[in-house]
Amino acid sequence: MTGLLELLGLGASAELLSLSGWGGNLLRGLANSLQIAFGAFGLGLVIGLFGAYGKLYGGKVTRDLLAIYTTVIRAVPELVLILILYYVGSDIINKISEAMGGGRVEINGVAAGIWVLGVVQGAYATEVLRGAIKAVPVGQIEAAKSYGMPAFMTMRRVTIPAMMSFAVPGLANLWLIATKDTALLAVVGFNELTLETRQAASSTRAYFTFFLAAGFLYLMVTLCSGVVFARVEKWARRGQPSLKGGAR
Amino acid sequence: MISLKELMQPHRIVMMLVFAGIVIWCAFALRWDWVPKYAPLALEGLWTTIWILVVSTFLGFLLAVPLGLAQAVGPWYLSIPARTFCTIIRGTPLLLQIWLLYYGLGSLFPQFPWIRSSELWPYLRQAWPYAVLALTLSYAGYEGEVMRGAFSGVAKGQLEAAKSFGMPRFTIFRRIWLPQAVRNVLPTLGGETILQLKATPLVATITVMEIYAVSSRVRADTFIVYEPLLLLALVYMAIAGVIALAFRRLEKG
């Protein structure tokens, strides 16, 4: 293996990328990125579910406020939102801590990343889920109501399973955006994959090696997610007649 | 657009009053004394942002048309590279692509004497060519996929009709295929252009002085945190609004 790499002239790159070299840093960065992406996606889903229900069934004021939330978030660059939310979040935490008699609080990078990206994801998830809920035939929800199901049970047993097949493609896109948006946190100084890469690259001057390696890692995450989401979509569509023709 | 009658509902009037209150509070309670000093720089930055946006979307679209065609109807030796390109661009963060081009190529070029002595060198030493290149490639990658769908979506009968009129292939493409495809994806293109606008602040990380970089500088110089960011958000919302309106015009016309 080593001989082959030497033969291809990649011996130096392999040494730089080995786990005892900078490769370990890159993988740690990847772990951080994935942690933030998972958290942000989850938080985004929760916000999105409430947002979608608010937009569809909420009162006039709720609907208008949610419209402002989704419009503003979707018109302002993520980088600007990340900075605003980051400062707002740390200000609020420090105010609370001062009020309780404590000093300034050191903010956990992963938690801050999840909060800022989660709020951004929430706006997009609201739109995706709203569309999906609207695509569920009204009759199904009315049937559930006529059986006397409470609202929450209707949501859990009827609306969410029925809307899944409509929501999954949009949610897959959102997940990809979440993984790629974690790179933006590098600008605020979180040690995720992109920042680790840049630090490794600038201290070894091997820019191409590290940026290509990081690109490869991101691409692997994207491609694997694609496979997973294809399976999830198949699962969400279980029982639906296939449009591709041929009886199954 | 929302009509005046829709706006004049009681709860909306109350909300607008609250909003006006917030604006007035912002105007008086927050610090805006830095604005006159940085206004010329901000205008320059705004110009850079718009200029980079227009050039990269235009070039990116020109690149996206062959990418879409290659994927939709091209032979395998064209469609596979095109698909690979789109997958790679869409699968990696733009920030990483920008840094790869700027730091990677930027560290590679000075090693070649013939590049250093060429007439392009004064440009290659600056950051903006890398910024434009990265944004162009990124737009082309996303739009290549969109155009693939658009080209395969044009009704086959139209192309056959044109052929039966005896139109040469390129004329069919120019007069029938491309206009139909573009018309079908105009709403998507509008959305993608706004996404492209939202990608422009990333080039500030490679020292291109656009509007986001100006606001960062104000923050670094004066330690005022929220005001430049709020103003910046408003600027981006205004540009996004203009783009949305322009595309709506295009769709109607």
Short mmCIF file of C-alpha atoms in Angstrom, two decimals:
data_model
loop_
_atom_site.label_atom_id
_atom_site.label_comp_id
_atom_site.label_asym_id
_atom_site.label_seq_id
_atom_site.Cartn_x
_atom_site.Cartn_y
_atom_site.Cartn_z
CA MET A 1 0.00 0.00 0.00
CA THR A 2 2.71 2.46 1.05
CA GLY A 3 4.81 1.37 -1.93
CA LEU A 4 1.95 2.07 -4.30
CA LEU A 5 1.43 5.54 -2.85
CA GLU A 6 5.16 6.27 -3.14
CA LEU A 7 5.04 5.09 -6.74
CA LEU A 8 2.22 7.53 -7.49
CA GLY A 9 4.17 10.32 -5.84
CA LEU A 10 1.53 10.64 -3.12
CA GLY A 11 3.75 9.46 -0.27
CA ALA A 12 4.08 12.95 1.22
CA SER A 13 0.33 13.58 0.99
CA ALA A 14 -0.46 10.24 2.62
CA GLU A 15 1.89 11.05 5.48
CA LEU A 16 0.25 14.46 5.98
CA LEU A 17 -3.20 12.92 5.97
CA SER A 18 -2.37 10.00 8.27
CA LEU A 19 -4.28 9.78 11.53
CA SER A 20 -1.22 10.64 13.58
CA GLY A 21 -0.63 13.64 11.31
CA TRP A 22 -3.31 16.16 10.37
CA GLY A 23 -5.78 13.47 9.28
CA GLY A 24 -6.94 13.07 12.87
CA ASN A 25 -7.70 16.81 13.06
CA LEU A 26 -9.72 16.60 9.87
CA LEU A 27 -11.76 13.68 11.20
CA ARG A 28 -12.36 15.48 14.50
CA GLY A 29 -13.55 18.46 12.47
CA LEU A 30 -15.84 16.18 10.47
CA ALA A 31 -17.28 14.75 13.69
CA ASN A 32 -17.96 18.30 14.93
CA SER A 33 -19.56 19.25 11.60
CA LEU A 34 -21.82 16.20 11.61
CA GLN A 35 -22.81 16.80 15.24
CA ILE A 36 -23.80 20.40 14.43
CA ALA A 37 -25.58 19.32 11.23
CA PHE A 38 -27.61 16.65 13.05
CA GLY A 39 -28.52 19.02 15.86
CA ALA A 40 -29.41 21.88 13.53
CA PHE A 41 -31.48 19.61 11.29
CA GLY A 42 -33.36 18.25 14.31
CA LEU A 43 -33.98 21.70 15.78
CA GLY A 44 -35.02 22.87 12.31
CA LEU A 45 -37.55 20.04 12.06
CA VAL A 46 -39.09 20.90 15.43
CA ILE A 47 -39.33 24.60 14.52
CA GLY A 48 -40.57 23.64 11.06
CA LEU A 49 -43.34 21.41 12.40
CA PHE A 50 -44.64 24.11 14.75
CA GLY A 51 -44.15 26.72 12.02
CA ALA A 52 -46.05 24.70 9.45
CA TYR A 53 -48.96 24.05 11.83
CA GLY A 54 -48.95 27.71 12.79
CA LYS A 55 -48.99 28.81 9.17
CA LEU A 56 -51.80 26.42 8.25
CA TYR A 57 -54.06 26.48 11.30
CA GLY A 58 -52.83 29.44 13.38
CA GLY A 59 -54.56 32.75 13.92
CA LYS A 60 -54.01 35.82 11.75
CA VAL A 61 -51.22 37.24 13.90
CA THR A 62 -49.35 33.92 14.15
CA ARG A 63 -49.55 33.50 10.40
CA ASP A 64 -48.23 36.98 9.68
CA LEU A 65 -45.40 36.63 12.19
CA LEU A 66 -44.38 33.30 10.69
CA ALA A 67 -44.52 34.82 7.21
CA ILE A 68 -42.10 37.52 8.37
CA TYR A 69 -39.81 34.87 9.93
CA THR A 70 -39.60 32.71 6.82
CA THR A 71 -39.30 35.65 4.41
CA VAL A 72 -36.55 37.40 6.33
CA ILE A 73 -34.52 34.23 6.95
CA ARG A 74 -34.75 33.21 3.32
CA ALA A 75 -33.75 36.64 1.96
CA VAL A 76 -30.72 37.29 4.19
CA PRO A 77 -27.44 35.42 3.62
CA GLU A 78 -26.76 32.60 6.07
CA LEU A 79 -23.42 34.13 7.00
CA VAL A 80 -25.08 37.38 8.14
CA LEU A 81 -27.79 35.46 10.01
CA ILE A 82 -25.18 33.31 11.71
CA LEU A 83 -23.37 36.41 12.97
CA ILE A 84 -26.58 38.12 14.14
CA LEU A 85 -27.93 35.00 15.87
CA TYR A 86 -24.55 34.24 17.38
CA TYR A 87 -24.24 37.69 18.96
CA VAL A 88 -27.88 37.76 20.04
CA GLY A 89 -27.57 34.30 21.59
CA SER A 90 -24.39 35.05 23.49
CA ASP A 91 -25.78 38.42 24.64
CA ILE A 92 -28.94 36.80 26.00
CA ILE A 93 -26.99 34.07 27.80
CA ASN A 94 -24.64 36.61 29.33
CA LYS A 95 -27.54 38.84 30.44
CA ILE A 96 -29.22 35.86 32.12
CA SER A 97 -25.99 34.83 33.75
CA GLU A 98 -25.40 38.37 35.04
CA ALA A 99 -28.94 38.57 36.35
CA MET A 100 -28.36 35.34 38.25
CA GLY A 101 -25.18 36.79 39.68
CA GLY A 102 -22.69 34.89 37.53
CA GLY A 103 -19.92 36.21 35.30
CA ARG A 104 -19.50 35.96 31.56
CA VAL A 105 -20.22 32.51 30.20
CA GLU A 106 -18.00 30.67 27.76
CA ILE A 107 -20.27 29.47 24.98
CA ASN A 108 -19.99 25.93 23.71
CA GLY A 109 -19.19 25.99 19.99
CA VAL A 110 -21.35 23.02 19.06
CA ALA A 111 -24.38 24.29 20.97
CA ALA A 112 -24.03 27.75 19.43
CA GLY A 113 -23.69 26.23 15.96
CA ILE A 114 -26.82 24.13 16.47
CA TRP A 115 -28.79 27.16 17.65
CA VAL A 116 -27.84 29.46 14.79
CA LEU A 117 -28.14 26.90 12.00
CA GLY A 118 -31.28 25.44 13.58
CA VAL A 119 -33.10 28.77 13.42
CA VAL A 120 -32.10 29.13 9.76
CA GLN A 121 -33.12 25.55 8.96
CA GLY A 122 -36.43 26.11 10.75
CA ALA A 123 -37.54 28.67 8.18
CA TYR A 124 -36.86 26.35 5.27
CA ALA A 125 -38.37 23.35 7.10
CA THR A 126 -41.52 25.38 7.78
CA GLU A 127 -42.06 25.84 4.05
CA VAL A 128 -41.23 22.20 3.19
CA LEU A 129 -43.52 20.77 5.87
CA ARG A 130 -46.32 23.24 5.12
CA GLY A 131 -46.34 22.11 1.52
CA ALA A 132 -46.28 18.46 2.57
CA ILE A 133 -49.13 18.83 5.08
CA LYS A 134 -51.21 20.64 2.49
CA ALA A 135 -50.68 17.74 0.10
CA VAL A 136 -52.36 15.29 2.52
CA PRO A 137 -55.94 14.70 1.34
CA VAL A 138 -58.32 16.63 3.62
CA GLY A 139 -60.60 13.60 3.81
CA GLN A 140 -58.01 11.61 5.73
CA ILE A 141 -57.72 14.26 8.43
CA GLU A 142 -61.50 14.68 8.55
CA ALA A 143 -61.90 10.93 8.90
CA ALA A 144 -59.50 10.94 11.83
CA LYS A 145 -61.47 13.77 13.42
CA SER A 146 -64.75 11.97 12.92
CA TYR A 147 -63.31 8.97 14.77
CA GLY A 148 -62.85 11.37 17.67
CA MET A 149 -59.05 11.47 17.56
CA PRO A 150 -57.58 14.38 19.52
CA ALA A 151 -55.55 16.88 17.48
CA PHE A 152 -52.16 15.64 18.64
CA MET A 153 -53.05 12.01 17.94
CA THR A 154 -54.29 12.96 14.47
CA MET A 155 -50.97 14.60 13.82
CA ARG A 156 -48.99 11.63 15.09
CA ARG A 157 -51.04 8.87 13.50
CA VAL A 158 -52.41 10.41 10.30
CA THR A 159 -50.88 13.70 9.17
CA ILE A 160 -47.20 12.95 9.74
CA PRO A 161 -47.17 9.43 8.21
CA ALA A 162 -49.26 10.60 5.26
CA MET A 163 -47.15 13.67 4.56
CA MET A 164 -43.79 11.88 4.86
CA SER A 165 -43.62 10.86 1.22
CA PHE A 166 -44.16 14.47 0.15
CA ALA A 167 -41.75 15.90 2.69
CA VAL A 168 -38.77 13.55 2.30
CA PRO A 169 -37.26 15.02 -0.92
CA GLY A 170 -37.40 18.55 0.51
CA LEU A 171 -36.02 17.38 3.84
CA ALA A 172 -33.18 15.57 2.06
CA ASN A 173 -32.25 18.87 0.42
CA LEU A 174 -32.41 20.59 3.80
CA TRP A 175 -30.09 18.01 5.33
CA LEU A 176 -27.56 18.61 2.55
CA ILE A 177 -27.84 22.36 3.13
CA ALA A 178 -27.30 21.76 6.85
CA THR A 179 -24.10 19.76 6.29
CA LYS A 180 -22.75 22.35 3.90
CA ASP A 181 -23.78 25.32 6.03
CA THR A 182 -21.68 24.00 8.91
CA ALA A 183 -18.72 25.17 6.81
CA LEU A 184 -19.94 28.76 7.33
CA LEU A 185 -19.32 28.41 11.06
CA ALA A 186 -15.62 28.39 10.18
CA VAL A 187 -15.96 32.14 9.63
CA VAL A 188 -17.16 32.61 13.21
CA GLY A 189 -14.28 30.43 14.39
CA PHE A 190 -15.79 27.04 15.30
CA ASN A 191 -13.44 24.11 14.88
CA GLU A 192 -15.42 22.22 12.29
CA LEU A 193 -14.09 20.51 9.19
CA THR A 194 -13.47 23.56 6.99
CA LEU A 195 -11.60 25.52 9.66
CA GLU A 196 -9.52 22.50 10.70
CA THR A 197 -8.68 22.04 7.03
CA ARG A 198 -7.60 25.61 6.62
CA GLN A 199 -5.45 25.48 9.74
CA ALA A 200 -3.83 22.24 8.59
CA ALA A 201 -3.29 23.65 5.11
CA SER A 202 -1.76 26.93 6.21
CA SER A 203 0.60 25.35 8.72
CA THR A 204 1.89 22.74 6.25
CA ARG A 205 1.53 24.85 3.06
CA ALA A 206 -0.01 21.74 1.42
CA TYR A 207 -3.18 23.55 0.37
CA PHE A 208 -4.36 21.24 -2.38
CA THR A 209 -3.85 18.07 -0.35
CA PHE A 210 -5.98 19.23 2.54
CA PHE A 211 -8.70 21.07 0.67
CA LEU A 212 -9.15 18.14 -1.72
CA ALA A 213 -9.24 15.73 1.22
CA ALA A 214 -11.88 17.83 2.97
CA GLY A 215 -13.85 18.10 -0.25
CA PHE A 216 -13.72 14.32 -0.51
CA LEU A 217 -15.02 13.94 3.06
CA TYR A 218 -17.93 16.34 2.39
CA LEU A 219 -18.69 14.53 -0.86
CA MET A 220 -18.77 11.19 0.93
CA VAL A 221 -21.21 12.58 3.48
CA THR A 222 -23.39 13.95 0.67
CA LEU A 223 -23.35 10.74 -1.37
CA CYS A 224 -24.03 8.51 1.66
CA SER A 225 -26.88 10.81 2.69
CA GLY A 226 -28.27 10.46 -0.81
CA VAL A 227 -28.37 6.67 -0.42
CA VAL A 228 -29.94 6.89 3.05
CA PHE A 229 -32.59 9.36 1.93
CA ALA A 230 -33.44 7.23 -1.11
CA ARG A 231 -34.20 4.37 1.31
CA VAL A 232 -36.15 6.64 3.64
CA GLU A 233 -38.22 7.84 0.70
CA LYS A 234 -38.92 4.27 -0.38
CA TRP A 235 -40.01 3.53 3.19
CA ALA A 236 -42.19 6.64 3.30
CA ARG A 237 -43.85 5.60 0.06
CA ARG A 238 -44.60 2.07 1.23
CA GLY A 239 -48.07 1.03 0.22
CA GLN A 240 -48.37 3.73 -2.42
CA PRO A 241 -48.86 2.48 -5.95
CA SER A 242 -45.72 2.95 -8.02
CA LEU A 243 -46.04 5.28 -10.98
CA LYS A 244 -43.31 3.50 -12.88
CA GLY A 245 -45.73 0.93 -14.24
CA GLY A 246 -45.70 -2.80 -13.68
CA ALA A 247 -47.45 -4.42 -10.77
CA ARG A 248 -45.35 -5.00 -7.69
CA MET B 1 -47.87 41.74 -4.13
CA ILE B 2 -50.19 42.41 -1.22
CA SER B 3 -52.97 44.85 -2.04
CA LEU B 4 -53.72 47.86 0.14
CA LYS B 5 -57.02 46.38 1.26
CA GLU B 6 -55.32 43.27 2.56
CA LEU B 7 -52.87 45.42 4.48
CA MET B 8 -55.62 47.43 6.16
CA GLN B 9 -56.80 44.69 8.49
CA PRO B 10 -56.87 45.61 12.20
CA HIS B 11 -54.20 43.12 13.29
CA ARG B 12 -51.90 44.15 10.47
CA ILE B 13 -52.30 47.84 11.32
CA VAL B 14 -51.32 47.04 14.91
CA MET B 15 -48.34 45.02 13.70
CA MET B 16 -47.26 47.84 11.40
CA LEU B 17 -47.49 50.30 14.30
CA VAL B 18 -45.36 47.97 16.43
CA PHE B 19 -42.90 47.65 13.56
CA ALA B 20 -42.78 51.43 13.12
CA GLY B 21 -42.15 51.70 16.85
CA ILE B 22 -39.24 49.26 16.57
CA VAL B 23 -37.82 51.22 13.63
CA ILE B 24 -38.05 54.52 15.54
CA TRP B 25 -36.48 52.90 18.58
CA CYS B 26 -33.66 51.58 16.39
CA ALA B 27 -33.16 55.01 14.84
CA PHE B 28 -32.77 56.73 18.20
CA ALA B 29 -31.49 54.14 20.65
CA LEU B 30 -28.88 52.50 18.43
CA ARG B 31 -25.70 54.15 17.23
CA TRP B 32 -25.62 55.34 13.64
CA ASP B 33 -22.90 57.99 13.90
CA TRP B 34 -20.48 55.73 11.98
CA VAL B 35 -22.66 55.75 8.85
CA PRO B 36 -21.40 58.98 7.18
CA LYS B 37 -17.78 58.00 7.65
CA TYR B 38 -18.23 54.58 6.05
CA ALA B 39 -20.84 55.49 3.44
CA PRO B 40 -18.40 55.87 0.49
CA LEU B 41 -16.76 52.54 1.34
CA ALA B 42 -20.19 50.91 1.69
CA LEU B 43 -21.27 52.16 -1.73
CA GLU B 44 -18.09 50.76 -3.23
CA GLY B 45 -18.75 47.47 -1.49
CA LEU B 46 -22.33 47.40 -2.72
CA TRP B 47 -21.08 47.96 -6.25
CA THR B 48 -18.58 45.09 -5.89
CA THR B 49 -21.33 42.77 -4.61
CA ILE B 50 -23.69 43.58 -7.48
CA TRP B 51 -20.92 43.40 -10.05
CA ILE B 52 -19.69 39.99 -8.84
CA LEU B 53 -23.28 38.73 -8.68
CA VAL B 54 -24.12 39.83 -12.23
CA VAL B 55 -20.89 38.58 -13.81
CA SER B 56 -20.93 35.22 -12.04
CA THR B 57 -24.61 34.50 -12.75
CA PHE B 58 -24.18 35.47 -16.39
CA LEU B 59 -21.03 33.38 -16.96
CA GLY B 60 -22.43 30.60 -14.80
CA PHE B 61 -25.58 30.44 -16.89
CA LEU B 62 -23.54 30.32 -20.13
CA LEU B 63 -21.66 27.37 -18.65
CA ALA B 64 -24.84 25.73 -17.37
CA VAL B 65 -26.41 25.49 -20.84
CA PRO B 66 -23.79 23.06 -22.25
CA LEU B 67 -23.71 21.23 -18.89
CA GLY B 68 -27.48 20.76 -19.03
CA LEU B 69 -27.43 19.76 -22.70
CA ALA B 70 -24.63 17.25 -22.14
CA GLN B 71 -26.59 15.63 -19.33
CA ALA B 72 -29.93 15.67 -21.10
CA VAL B 73 -29.03 14.46 -24.59
CA GLY B 74 -25.25 14.17 -24.73
CA PRO B 75 -23.32 10.96 -25.38
CA TRP B 76 -21.85 9.20 -22.34
CA TYR B 77 -18.39 10.75 -22.71
CA LEU B 78 -19.96 14.19 -22.27
CA SER B 79 -22.78 13.38 -19.87
CA ILE B 80 -20.65 11.54 -17.29
CA PRO B 81 -18.13 14.40 -16.82
CA ALA B 82 -20.99 16.92 -16.70
CA ARG B 83 -22.84 14.90 -14.07
CA THR B 84 -19.65 14.41 -12.05
CA PHE B 85 -18.97 18.14 -12.12
CA CYS B 86 -22.48 18.97 -10.91
CA THR B 87 -22.31 16.32 -8.16
CA ILE B 88 -18.98 17.59 -6.88
CA ILE B 89 -20.05 21.24 -6.90
CA ARG B 90 -23.34 20.47 -5.19
CA GLY B 91 -21.79 18.05 -2.73
CA THR B 92 -19.13 20.29 -1.23
CA PRO B 93 -19.49 23.61 0.61
CA LEU B 94 -18.92 26.72 -1.47
CA LEU B 95 -16.62 28.14 1.20
CA LEU B 96 -14.33 25.15 0.73
CA GLN B 97 -14.36 25.62 -3.06
CA ILE B 98 -13.48 29.29 -2.71
CA TRP B 99 -10.62 28.55 -0.34
CA LEU B 100 -9.39 25.68 -2.54
CA LEU B 101 -9.19 27.98 -5.56
CA TYR B 102 -7.77 31.00 -3.76
CA TYR B 103 -5.26 29.36 -1.42
CA GLY B 104 -4.63 26.30 -3.58
CA LEU B 105 -4.20 27.89 -7.02
CA GLY B 106 -2.92 31.06 -5.42
CA SER B 107 -0.07 29.11 -3.82
CA LEU B 108 0.58 27.12 -7.00
CA PHE B 109 0.79 29.90 -9.58
CA PRO B 110 3.81 31.79 -8.21
CA GLN B 111 5.89 28.61 -8.64
CA PHE B 112 5.70 28.88 -12.42
CA PRO B 113 7.91 31.64 -13.85
CA TRP B 114 5.98 31.81 -17.14
CA ILE B 115 2.78 32.63 -15.25
CA ARG B 116 4.57 35.28 -13.21
CA SER B 117 5.88 36.94 -16.32
CA SER B 118 2.61 36.70 -18.25
CA GLU B 119 0.26 39.62 -18.71
CA LEU B 120 -2.39 37.91 -16.58
CA TRP B 121 -0.22 37.98 -13.46
CA PRO B 122 -1.39 41.40 -12.14
CA TYR B 123 -4.92 39.93 -12.10
CA LEU B 124 -3.95 36.54 -10.69
CA ARG B 125 -2.35 38.25 -7.72
CA GLN B 126 -5.66 39.74 -6.69
CA ALA B 127 -8.50 37.96 -4.95
CA TRP B 128 -11.49 38.87 -7.11
CA PRO B 129 -10.71 36.62 -10.13
CA TYR B 130 -10.76 33.62 -7.79
CA ALA B 131 -14.00 34.84 -6.22
CA VAL B 132 -15.68 35.26 -9.61
CA LEU B 133 -14.37 31.89 -10.81
CA ALA B 134 -15.58 30.05 -7.70
CA LEU B 135 -19.04 31.67 -7.79
CA THR B 136 -19.35 31.06 -11.54
CA LEU B 137 -18.49 27.37 -11.21
CA SER B 138 -20.87 27.03 -8.28
CA TYR B 139 -23.77 28.65 -10.15
CA ALA B 140 -23.02 26.53 -13.21
CA GLY B 141 -23.06 23.37 -11.09
CA TYR B 142 -26.48 24.06 -9.60
CA GLU B 143 -27.92 25.45 -12.83
CA GLY B 144 -26.55 22.56 -14.90
CA GLU B 145 -28.98 20.30 -13.07
CA VAL B 146 -31.85 22.75 -13.51
CA MET B 147 -31.15 23.12 -17.23
CA ARG B 148 -30.94 19.35 -17.65
CA GLY B 149 -34.53 19.10 -16.47
CA ALA B 150 -35.52 22.10 -18.57
CA PHE B 151 -34.04 20.73 -21.79
CA SER B 152 -35.64 17.31 -21.37
CA GLY B 153 -38.91 19.00 -20.44
CA VAL B 154 -39.45 20.70 -23.81
CA ALA B 155 -42.16 18.87 -25.75
CA LYS B 156 -40.65 16.61 -28.35
CA GLY B 157 -43.29 17.51 -30.95
CA GLN B 158 -42.01 21.08 -31.06
CA LEU B 159 -38.51 19.98 -31.95
CA GLU B 160 -39.86 17.55 -34.54
CA ALA B 161 -42.03 20.28 -36.05
CA ALA B 162 -39.01 22.56 -36.35
CA LYS B 163 -37.03 19.77 -37.94
CA SER B 164 -39.80 19.10 -40.43
CA PHE B 165 -39.67 22.78 -41.41
CA GLY B 166 -36.09 22.09 -42.41
CA MET B 167 -34.48 24.22 -39.69
CA PRO B 168 -30.79 23.53 -39.15
CA ARG B 169 -29.92 22.03 -35.76
CA PHE B 170 -28.38 25.16 -34.31
CA THR B 171 -31.35 27.29 -35.36
CA ILE B 172 -33.71 24.82 -33.69
CA PHE B 173 -31.66 25.12 -30.54
CA ARG B 174 -31.50 28.90 -30.65
CA ARG B 175 -35.09 29.60 -31.68
CA ILE B 176 -37.10 26.81 -30.08
CA TRP B 177 -35.29 24.62 -27.61
CA LEU B 178 -33.38 27.16 -25.49
CA PRO B 179 -36.18 29.78 -25.23
CA GLN B 180 -38.72 27.14 -24.22
CA ALA B 181 -36.36 25.61 -21.68
CA VAL B 182 -35.45 28.98 -20.14
CA ARG B 183 -39.08 30.04 -19.99
CA ASN B 184 -40.03 26.90 -18.11
CA VAL B 185 -37.36 27.35 -15.44
CA LEU B 186 -37.51 31.14 -14.99
CA PRO B 187 -39.08 30.87 -11.51
CA THR B 188 -36.35 28.41 -10.45
CA LEU B 189 -33.67 30.64 -11.96
CA GLY B 190 -35.00 33.58 -9.95
CA GLY B 191 -34.73 31.57 -6.74
CA GLU B 192 -31.25 30.37 -7.65
CA THR B 193 -30.11 33.90 -8.38
CA ILE B 194 -31.24 34.97 -4.91
CA LEU B 195 -29.30 31.99 -3.52
CA GLN B 196 -26.30 33.22 -5.49
CA LEU B 197 -26.72 36.67 -3.92
CA LYS B 198 -26.70 34.99 -0.53
CA ALA B 199 -23.45 33.25 -1.44
CA THR B 200 -21.59 36.46 -2.29
CA PRO B 201 -20.59 37.36 1.31
CA LEU B 202 -18.39 34.26 1.35
CA VAL B 203 -15.91 35.97 -0.95
CA ALA B 204 -15.19 38.44 1.85
CA THR B 205 -13.19 35.63 3.47
CA ILE B 206 -10.62 35.92 0.68
CA THR B 207 -10.27 39.69 1.15
CA VAL B 208 -12.65 40.84 -1.59
CA MET B 209 -14.04 44.14 -0.31
CA GLU B 210 -17.76 43.71 -0.93
CA ILE B 211 -20.64 44.95 1.21
CA TYR B 212 -20.33 42.21 3.83
CA ALA B 213 -16.62 42.89 4.23
CA VAL B 214 -17.42 46.59 4.76
CA SER B 215 -19.77 45.74 7.62
CA SER B 216 -17.15 43.44 9.19
CA ARG B 217 -14.68 46.25 9.01
CA VAL B 218 -17.07 48.67 10.71
CA ARG B 219 -17.55 46.05 13.43
CA ALA B 220 -13.81 45.59 13.85
CA ASP B 221 -13.04 49.35 13.82
CA THR B 222 -15.79 50.64 16.07
CA PHE B 223 -16.86 47.59 18.14
CA ILE B 224 -20.46 48.31 17.15
CA VAL B 225 -22.00 44.88 16.66
CA TYR B 226 -25.67 44.95 15.75
CA GLU B 227 -26.13 48.12 13.71
CA PRO B 228 -23.90 47.23 10.72
CA LEU B 229 -25.35 43.72 10.63
CA LEU B 230 -28.95 44.98 10.71
CA LEU B 231 -28.24 47.46 7.94
CA LEU B 232 -26.50 44.72 5.98
CA ALA B 233 -29.50 42.40 6.33
CA LEU B 234 -31.74 45.21 5.03
CA VAL B 235 -29.43 45.76 2.04
CA TYR B 236 -29.51 42.07 1.13
CA MET B 237 -33.30 41.96 1.52
CA ALA B 238 -33.61 44.97 -0.78
CA ILE B 239 -31.39 43.38 -3.46
CA ALA B 240 -33.27 40.08 -3.14
CA GLY B 241 -36.52 41.99 -3.58
CA VAL B 242 -35.23 43.69 -6.72
CA ILE B 243 -34.12 40.33 -8.17
CA ALA B 244 -37.52 38.77 -7.38
CA LEU B 245 -39.33 41.70 -9.05
CA ALA B 246 -37.07 41.56 -12.09
CA PHE B 247 -37.71 37.86 -12.61
CA ARG B 248 -41.46 38.37 -12.16
CA ARG B 249 -41.29 40.97 -14.95
CA LEU B 250 -39.34 38.53 -17.12
CA GLU B 251 -41.90 35.79 -16.52
CA LYS B 252 -44.76 38.04 -17.57
CA GLY B 253 -43.05 39.63 -20.56
#
